Amino acid sequence: MSILHIPRELRDHILSLVVLSTAVVAPPESPVNPDERENLRDIKNRGWSTGGSVLYTKDTQMKGIPTLAINRQLRMETLAVIFHLNLPSLRSYKLDVMIVEDNLLWATWLYVPTTTTMVEEVHVTFRTMGASPTRSCGYNGGDGGPPRIVWDFYHLLERFLLVGPVGRQKQHHDKNIKIRHLILDVRTPNVPAEMIAPDVNQGRLLRLRRQSGIKYIKNPKSVVTFISSFLHYLHGWGEIAEISVAYDKVGKITLMLDGIMVEERLLTNW
């Protein structure tokens, strides 16, 4: 019996299960099971970093919701289910990034309803998890250049624009993906308020941790300031041919703190 021959109510229930099982992933509660993460050095980077501190979920294969491509009726009914579940539109993605101990970016795709090269919106949530056990961390300044974690942010964006929300690639192929609206949403850590550091620069935070003996979590406002500086670098890189890919392929970037807009930048029109 075809799925189209069963009652609509039952079919909607089945379609809900299909949507939730193929396009929606719950964000990890904490950075556990590092064996389930991997670094993907499988593309030709145009930036000056291989993204060695960016770890993805192993075997990430977000191929989208299969019932969208079977026939017109199932596509329309699947779209209705997506609307009923209050999920974002077909061309919108969600990504969770845990900033682990000020050093690593653990990236997890949470919502990929379909694969497309013309993405309407990518909503990225940044959650700080723990503090660096040593003075060395990704936020520290480089040798005349930006801190290492800036390059990790860039690698995260660059890889998506080149190949999309997929796992390891056997061969390099630039899919020329574009994003109309990129949302970067920094969240306040889910820890006691007294464990969150004041809004200070990285040098003062390191001194505060050393003098108090407390591993204060980086203030989310400080993370917002840092990402804002990354956007400044991104704007400056727009004229550098070998790393201008992100500048050319993103329309607008909105920086948020706990869902409230802090800054907005229009990069290009497409």
Tab-separated table of C-alpha atoms in Angstrom, residues 46 117-119 157-158 160-163 174-182 244-253 267-270:
chain	number	residue	atom	x	y	z
A	46	ARG	CA	41.930	29.622	1.019
A	117	THR	CA	23.479	26.310	-2.757
A	118	MET	CA	21.289	29.373	-2.165
A	119	VAL	CA	20.772	29.409	1.596
A	157	LEU	CA	32.487	29.556	7.617
A	158	GLU	CA	34.731	28.804	4.662
A	160	PHE	CA	30.341	25.558	4.747
A	161	LEU	CA	30.522	27.927	1.774
A	162	LEU	CA	32.671	25.464	-0.152
A	163	VAL	CA	30.944	22.130	0.546
A	174	ASP	CA	33.567	24.076	-4.629
A	175	LYS	CA	29.757	24.071	-4.577
A	176	ASN	CA	29.696	27.870	-4.571
A	177	ILE	CA	27.227	28.099	-1.678
A	178	LYS	CA	25.822	31.500	-0.718
A	179	ILE	CA	24.123	32.711	2.474
A	180	ARG	CA	21.662	35.580	2.383
A	181	HIS	CA	21.605	36.054	6.174
A	182	LEU	CA	24.131	34.688	8.670
A	244	SER	CA	37.686	36.664	-0.020
A	245	VAL	CA	35.354	33.678	-0.438
A	246	ALA	CA	33.379	34.446	2.729
A	247	TYR	CA	33.102	38.137	1.969
A	248	ASP	CA	31.722	37.503	-1.519
A	249	LYS	CA	29.182	34.836	-0.570
A	250	VAL	CA	27.459	36.240	2.527
A	251	GLY	CA	24.824	38.936	2.189
A	252	LYS	CA	24.201	40.109	5.743
A	253	ILE	CA	25.605	39.152	9.157
A	267	LEU	CA	28.562	42.560	3.227
A	268	THR	CA	27.252	42.174	-0.281
A	269	ASN	CA	24.062	41.945	-2.305
A	270	TRP	CA	23.217	38.795	-4.268
